Amino acid sequence: MAAKTAFSEEELSQLLSHYSLGKYIDSIPFTSGTVQTNIRLQTTQGQFVFRYYENRTVDSVLFETNLLLYLKDHHYPCPAPLRNIHGTLVGIHKQKPYVMFEFIEGQHIQEPTERQHKQLIQKVAELHNLTANYTPVHQEYRWNYSIELCRALAQQASKRINTATSLEKLSWLDNELLRLELPESLPKGICHADFNFSNVLFQNDEFRTLLDFDDANYTFLLFDLVGLIESRAWRYDKDTTLNFNEAKKVLSEYMRYRPLSSVERKHLFDVYKLSILFDCVWYFNRGDAADFFEKRKIDFLNRSGRKAFYQELFPC
């Protein structure tokens, strides 16, 4: 959420004139994050957050704002986008979209406690329960994680890098995608897709809000669950193995609020592999084709196999 674009006081005052949020007093750019520009505004009516989208289309931003309105209407802890005096949520400044958000007090936790981890898992499950039957607006303008998208992005990355290694990686990735089993019956909904604790605010040790839906998309609900398991249970060392005991703890906590269907339990293995293959796309230029981080993770899962993976995580 760092400021990529600088705004003068005059520019921010002019942007505020399109809202009934009071007159500009002061502003402080957020310093964390890497993608969009976020600035905290102080006005005569209070504090607000100005978010300037550096690399999103208006339709992609509308996906986000409509989702957040839906979540706020259902009392989910997330920042509300604010309408301007014309009743619209998304404005345009120098050909890029922007949104004004409510400001929510809270602290980012660098080393979350076990209790705070559990609170996050609960809120993820609640997000999935709320959006399991949600029909997203402008869904087609987001990268909705799927086999097809992963293959298309990998092809683009390989073409852009254009080396023998990139071609070998593309061939390997395509073969792994062909091995996945993701039936149509797998439940879908909104996944946040970025549960770094810099995107979570706590206050007095209580979960306050989930921020930054910039990567949110409509996909298998298991995708977020994989992310939660990944952060707690995967060993990032040369041997690259999954700690099944830690993974079961995450699953147990999640299923207190959203039990997994039988088809989800059976194909968690496949969604996990899809998640790793997307990581391979994000870091396509990293490592040698014969031995790179994501390949070692996939190799571990392939050695385990779908059946053994299932039996380790769901022994009963």
Coordinates of C-alpha atoms in Angstrom, one line a residue:
M1 CA 0.0 0.0 0.0
A2 CA 2.9 2.4 -0.6
A3 CA 2.4 5.6 -2.5
K4 CA 3.5 5.1 -6.1
T5 CA 2.1 8.4 -7.3
A6 CA 2.6 11.7 -5.5
F7 CA -0.4 14.0 -4.9
S8 CA -0.2 17.7 -4.1
E9 CA -2.5 19.3 -1.5
E10 CA -4.3 21.0 -4.3
E11 CA -5.0 17.7 -6.1
L12 CA -6.3 16.0 -3.0
S13 CA -8.5 19.0 -2.2
Q14 CA -9.9 18.9 -5.7
L15 CA -10.6 15.2 -5.4
L16 CA -12.3 15.7 -2.1
S17 CA -14.6 18.3 -3.6
H18 CA -16.4 15.5 -5.3
Y19 CA -17.4 14.0 -1.9
S20 CA -19.3 15.2 1.2
L21 CA -16.4 14.3 3.4
G22 CA -15.4 17.8 4.6
K23 CA -12.5 20.0 3.5
Y24 CA -8.9 18.9 3.2
I25 CA -6.6 19.4 6.3
D26 CA -3.7 17.0 5.9
S27 CA -2.5 13.7 4.3
I28 CA -0.1 10.9 5.1
P29 CA 0.9 8.3 2.4
F30 CA 0.9 4.7 3.6
T31 CA 4.4 3.3 3.4
S32 CA 3.8 -0.4 3.3
G33 CA 2.8 -2.4 0.3
T34 CA 4.1 -2.6 -3.3
V35 CA 1.2 -2.0 -5.8
Q36 CA -1.4 0.7 -5.3
T37 CA -1.1 4.2 -3.9
N38 CA -2.9 4.7 -0.6
I39 CA -3.1 8.0 1.3
R40 CA -4.7 8.7 4.6
L41 CA -6.6 11.9 4.5
Q42 CA -7.6 14.2 7.4
T43 CA -10.6 16.4 6.7
T44 CA -12.8 18.6 8.7
Q45 CA -15.1 15.6 9.1
G46 CA -12.6 12.9 10.0
Q47 CA -10.1 10.5 8.5
F48 CA -10.5 8.6 5.2
V49 CA -8.4 6.6 2.8
F50 CA -7.7 7.6 -0.8
R51 CA -6.8 4.6 -2.9
Y52 CA -5.3 5.2 -6.4
Y53 CA -5.2 2.1 -8.6
E54 CA -1.9 2.1 -10.5
N55 CA -2.6 -1.0 -12.6
R56 CA -6.4 -1.8 -12.5
T57 CA -9.1 -1.0 -15.0
V58 CA -12.4 0.7 -13.8
D59 CA -14.2 -2.6 -14.2
S60 CA -11.7 -4.5 -12.1
V61 CA -12.1 -1.8 -9.4
L62 CA -15.9 -2.1 -9.6
F63 CA -15.6 -5.8 -8.9
E64 CA -13.9 -4.8 -5.7
T65 CA -16.1 -2.0 -4.6
N66 CA -19.3 -3.9 -5.2
L67 CA -17.9 -6.9 -3.3
L68 CA -17.0 -4.7 -0.3
L69 CA -20.5 -3.1 -0.3
Y70 CA -22.0 -6.6 -0.3
L71 CA -19.7 -7.7 2.6
K72 CA -20.4 -4.5 4.6
D73 CA -24.2 -5.1 4.1
H74 CA -23.6 -8.5 5.7
H75 CA -21.6 -7.1 8.6
Y76 CA -18.3 -8.5 7.5
P77 CA -15.2 -6.6 8.9
C78 CA -13.8 -4.8 5.8
P79 CA -13.4 -1.1 4.8
A80 CA -16.5 0.5 3.1
P81 CA -16.0 2.3 -0.3
L82 CA -17.7 5.8 -0.2
R83 CA -19.9 7.2 -2.8
N84 CA -19.2 10.7 -4.3
I85 CA -21.8 13.4 -4.6
H86 CA -23.0 11.9 -7.9
G87 CA -23.6 8.5 -6.2
T88 CA -20.8 6.6 -7.8
L89 CA -18.0 4.6 -6.1
V90 CA -15.1 4.9 -8.6
G91 CA -13.6 8.1 -9.8
I92 CA -11.0 8.8 -12.6
H93 CA -7.9 10.9 -12.2
K94 CA -5.4 11.1 -15.0
Q95 CA -6.9 8.0 -16.7
K96 CA -6.6 5.9 -13.6
P97 CA -9.4 4.9 -11.2
Y98 CA -9.6 5.8 -7.5
V99 CA -11.8 5.1 -4.6
M100 CA -12.4 6.8 -1.2
F101 CA -12.7 4.4 1.7
E102 CA -13.6 4.7 5.3
F103 CA -10.6 4.7 7.7
I104 CA -10.5 2.0 10.3
E105 CA -8.4 2.2 13.4
G106 CA -6.2 -0.8 14.2
Q107 CA -2.7 -2.2 14.2
H108 CA -0.8 -4.5 11.9
I109 CA 0.7 -7.4 13.8
Q110 CA 4.2 -8.6 12.7
E111 CA 4.3 -11.7 14.9
P112 CA 0.6 -12.8 15.4
T113 CA -0.3 -15.0 18.3
E114 CA -2.0 -18.3 18.0
R115 CA -5.2 -16.7 19.0
Q116 CA -4.8 -14.1 16.3
H117 CA -4.1 -16.8 13.7
K118 CA -7.3 -18.5 14.7
Q119 CA -9.3 -15.3 14.4
L120 CA -8.0 -14.8 10.8
I121 CA -8.9 -18.4 10.0
Q122 CA -12.4 -17.8 11.3
K123 CA -12.8 -14.6 9.3
V124 CA -11.7 -16.4 6.1
A125 CA -14.3 -19.1 6.7
E126 CA -16.9 -16.5 7.3
L127 CA -15.9 -14.7 4.0
H128 CA -16.4 -18.0 2.2
N129 CA -19.8 -18.7 3.8
L130 CA -21.0 -15.2 2.8
T131 CA -19.8 -15.4 -0.8
A132 CA -20.6 -19.0 -1.7
N133 CA -23.9 -17.9 -3.3
Y134 CA -22.7 -14.4 -4.2
T135 CA -22.8 -13.4 -7.9
P136 CA -19.9 -11.0 -8.5
V137 CA -20.2 -8.0 -10.7
H138 CA -17.5 -7.6 -13.4
Q139 CA -16.1 -11.0 -12.5
E140 CA -14.6 -11.3 -16.0
Y141 CA -12.2 -8.4 -15.2
R142 CA -10.4 -10.2 -12.5
W143 CA -7.9 -13.1 -12.7
N144 CA -10.2 -15.8 -11.5
Y145 CA -7.9 -18.6 -10.6
S146 CA -8.4 -21.7 -12.8
I147 CA -6.4 -24.2 -14.9
E148 CA -7.1 -22.1 -18.0
L149 CA -5.9 -18.9 -16.5
C150 CA -2.7 -20.5 -15.1
R151 CA -1.9 -22.0 -18.5
A152 CA -2.5 -18.7 -20.3
L153 CA -0.4 -16.7 -17.9
A154 CA 2.4 -19.2 -18.1
Q155 CA 2.4 -19.1 -21.9
Q156 CA 2.7 -15.3 -21.7
A157 CA 5.5 -15.5 -19.2
S158 CA 7.4 -18.0 -21.2
K159 CA 7.0 -15.9 -24.4
R160 CA 8.2 -12.8 -22.6
I161 CA 11.3 -14.4 -21.1
N162 CA 11.9 -16.4 -24.3
T163 CA 14.7 -18.7 -23.1
A164 CA 15.3 -22.5 -23.2
T165 CA 14.6 -22.6 -19.5
S166 CA 11.3 -20.8 -19.8
L167 CA 10.2 -23.2 -22.5
E168 CA 11.1 -26.2 -20.4
K169 CA 9.3 -24.8 -17.4
L170 CA 6.2 -24.2 -19.6
S171 CA 6.2 -27.8 -20.8
W172 CA 6.6 -29.0 -17.2
L173 CA 3.8 -26.7 -15.9
D174 CA 1.4 -27.7 -18.7
N175 CA 2.0 -31.4 -17.9
E176 CA 1.2 -30.8 -14.3
L177 CA -2.0 -28.9 -15.1
L178 CA -3.1 -31.8 -17.2
R179 CA -2.9 -34.1 -14.1
L180 CA -5.2 -31.9 -12.0
E181 CA -8.7 -33.1 -11.2
L182 CA -11.0 -30.1 -10.5
P183 CA -14.7 -31.2 -10.9
E184 CA -17.4 -28.6 -11.6
S185 CA -19.0 -29.5 -8.3
L186 CA -16.2 -27.9 -6.3
P187 CA -17.7 -24.9 -4.5
K188 CA -16.7 -21.5 -5.7
G189 CA -17.0 -18.0 -4.2
I190 CA -14.8 -15.1 -3.4
C191 CA -11.2 -15.7 -2.3
H192 CA -9.2 -12.8 -0.9
A193 CA -6.0 -14.5 -2.0
D194 CA -3.5 -12.4 0.1
F195 CA -3.6 -13.1 3.8
N196 CA -0.3 -11.5 4.7
F197 CA -0.8 -10.0 8.1
S198 CA 0.0 -6.5 6.7
N199 CA -3.6 -6.8 5.3
V200 CA -5.1 -7.5 8.7
L201 CA -5.8 -5.0 11.5
F202 CA -6.2 -5.9 15.1
Q203 CA -7.3 -3.7 18.0
N204 CA -6.9 -4.8 21.7
D205 CA -6.0 -8.3 20.5
E206 CA -9.3 -8.6 18.5
F207 CA -9.7 -8.9 14.8
R208 CA -10.7 -5.5 13.4
T209 CA -10.7 -5.7 9.6
L210 CA -9.5 -7.4 6.5
L211 CA -7.9 -5.0 4.0
D212 CA -6.7 -4.9 0.4
F213 CA -9.0 -7.0 -1.8
D214 CA -6.8 -6.1 -4.8
D215 CA -6.2 -9.8 -5.6
A216 CA -9.7 -11.0 -4.7
N217 CA -11.3 -13.1 -7.3
Y218 CA -14.0 -15.7 -8.0
T219 CA -12.5 -19.2 -7.7
F220 CA -12.5 -22.4 -5.7
L221 CA -13.1 -21.6 -2.1
L222 CA -10.3 -24.0 -1.2
F223 CA -7.8 -21.6 -2.7
D224 CA -7.8 -19.4 0.4
L225 CA -7.7 -22.4 2.7
V226 CA -4.6 -23.5 0.9
G227 CA -3.1 -20.1 1.5
L228 CA -3.8 -20.5 5.2
I229 CA -2.2 -23.9 5.3
E230 CA 0.8 -22.7 3.3
S231 CA 1.6 -20.0 5.8
R232 CA 1.6 -22.3 8.8
A233 CA 2.5 -25.7 7.6
W234 CA 5.0 -25.6 4.7
R235 CA 8.7 -25.8 5.5
Y236 CA 10.7 -23.4 3.4
D237 CA 14.0 -25.3 3.4
K238 CA 15.9 -27.4 0.9
D239 CA 13.8 -30.5 1.7
T240 CA 10.5 -28.7 1.1
T241 CA 7.9 -30.7 3.0
L242 CA 4.4 -30.1 4.3
N243 CA 3.9 -30.4 8.1
F244 CA 0.7 -32.4 8.1
N245 CA 0.2 -31.8 11.9
E246 CA 0.2 -28.1 11.4
A247 CA -2.0 -28.4 8.3
K248 CA -4.6 -30.4 10.3
K249 CA -4.7 -27.7 12.9
V250 CA -5.6 -25.1 10.3
L251 CA -8.2 -27.4 8.8
S252 CA -9.7 -28.2 12.1
E253 CA -10.1 -24.5 13.0
Y254 CA -11.5 -23.6 9.6
M255 CA -14.0 -26.4 9.6
R256 CA -15.4 -25.2 12.9
Y257 CA -17.0 -22.4 10.9
R258 CA -17.3 -24.0 7.4
P259 CA -17.2 -27.8 7.1
L260 CA -15.7 -29.1 3.9
S261 CA -17.8 -31.1 1.6
S262 CA -16.6 -34.6 0.6
V263 CA -15.6 -33.3 -2.9
E264 CA -13.6 -30.5 -1.3
R265 CA -11.8 -32.9 0.9
K266 CA -11.0 -35.2 -2.0
H267 CA -9.7 -32.5 -4.2
L268 CA -7.9 -30.2 -1.7
F269 CA -4.8 -32.0 -3.1
D270 CA -5.5 -30.6 -6.6
V271 CA -6.2 -27.1 -5.5
Y272 CA -3.0 -27.1 -3.5
K273 CA -1.1 -28.1 -6.6
L274 CA -2.9 -25.4 -8.7
S275 CA -1.9 -22.8 -6.1
I276 CA 1.8 -23.8 -6.3
L277 CA 1.6 -23.7 -10.1
F278 CA 0.3 -20.1 -9.9
D279 CA 3.3 -19.3 -7.7
C280 CA 5.5 -20.8 -10.5
V281 CA 3.9 -18.3 -12.9
W282 CA 4.5 -15.3 -10.6
Y283 CA 8.2 -16.3 -10.3
F284 CA 8.6 -17.8 -13.7
N285 CA 12.1 -16.5 -14.1
R286 CA 13.4 -18.0 -10.9
G287 CA 15.6 -21.0 -10.8
D288 CA 16.7 -23.7 -13.3
A289 CA 14.1 -25.8 -15.2
A290 CA 15.4 -29.0 -13.7
D291 CA 15.3 -27.8 -10.0
F292 CA 13.3 -24.8 -8.7
F293 CA 11.3 -24.1 -5.6
E294 CA 7.8 -24.7 -7.0
K295 CA 8.9 -27.9 -8.7
R296 CA 10.3 -29.3 -5.4
K297 CA 6.9 -28.6 -3.8
I298 CA 5.0 -30.3 -6.6
D299 CA 7.4 -33.2 -6.5
F300 CA 6.7 -33.7 -2.8
L301 CA 2.9 -33.7 -3.4
N302 CA 3.3 -36.1 -6.3
R303 CA 5.3 -38.5 -4.2
S304 CA 2.6 -38.3 -1.5
G305 CA -0.2 -38.8 -4.0
R306 CA -3.8 -37.7 -3.8
K307 CA -5.0 -40.7 -1.7
A308 CA -2.2 -40.5 0.9
F309 CA -2.5 -36.7 1.1
Y310 CA -6.3 -37.2 1.9
Q311 CA -5.6 -39.8 4.5
E312 CA -3.0 -37.7 6.2
L313 CA -5.3 -34.7 6.5
F314 CA -8.7 -36.5 7.0
P315 CA -7.8 -39.7 8.8
C316 CA -11.4 -40.4 10.1

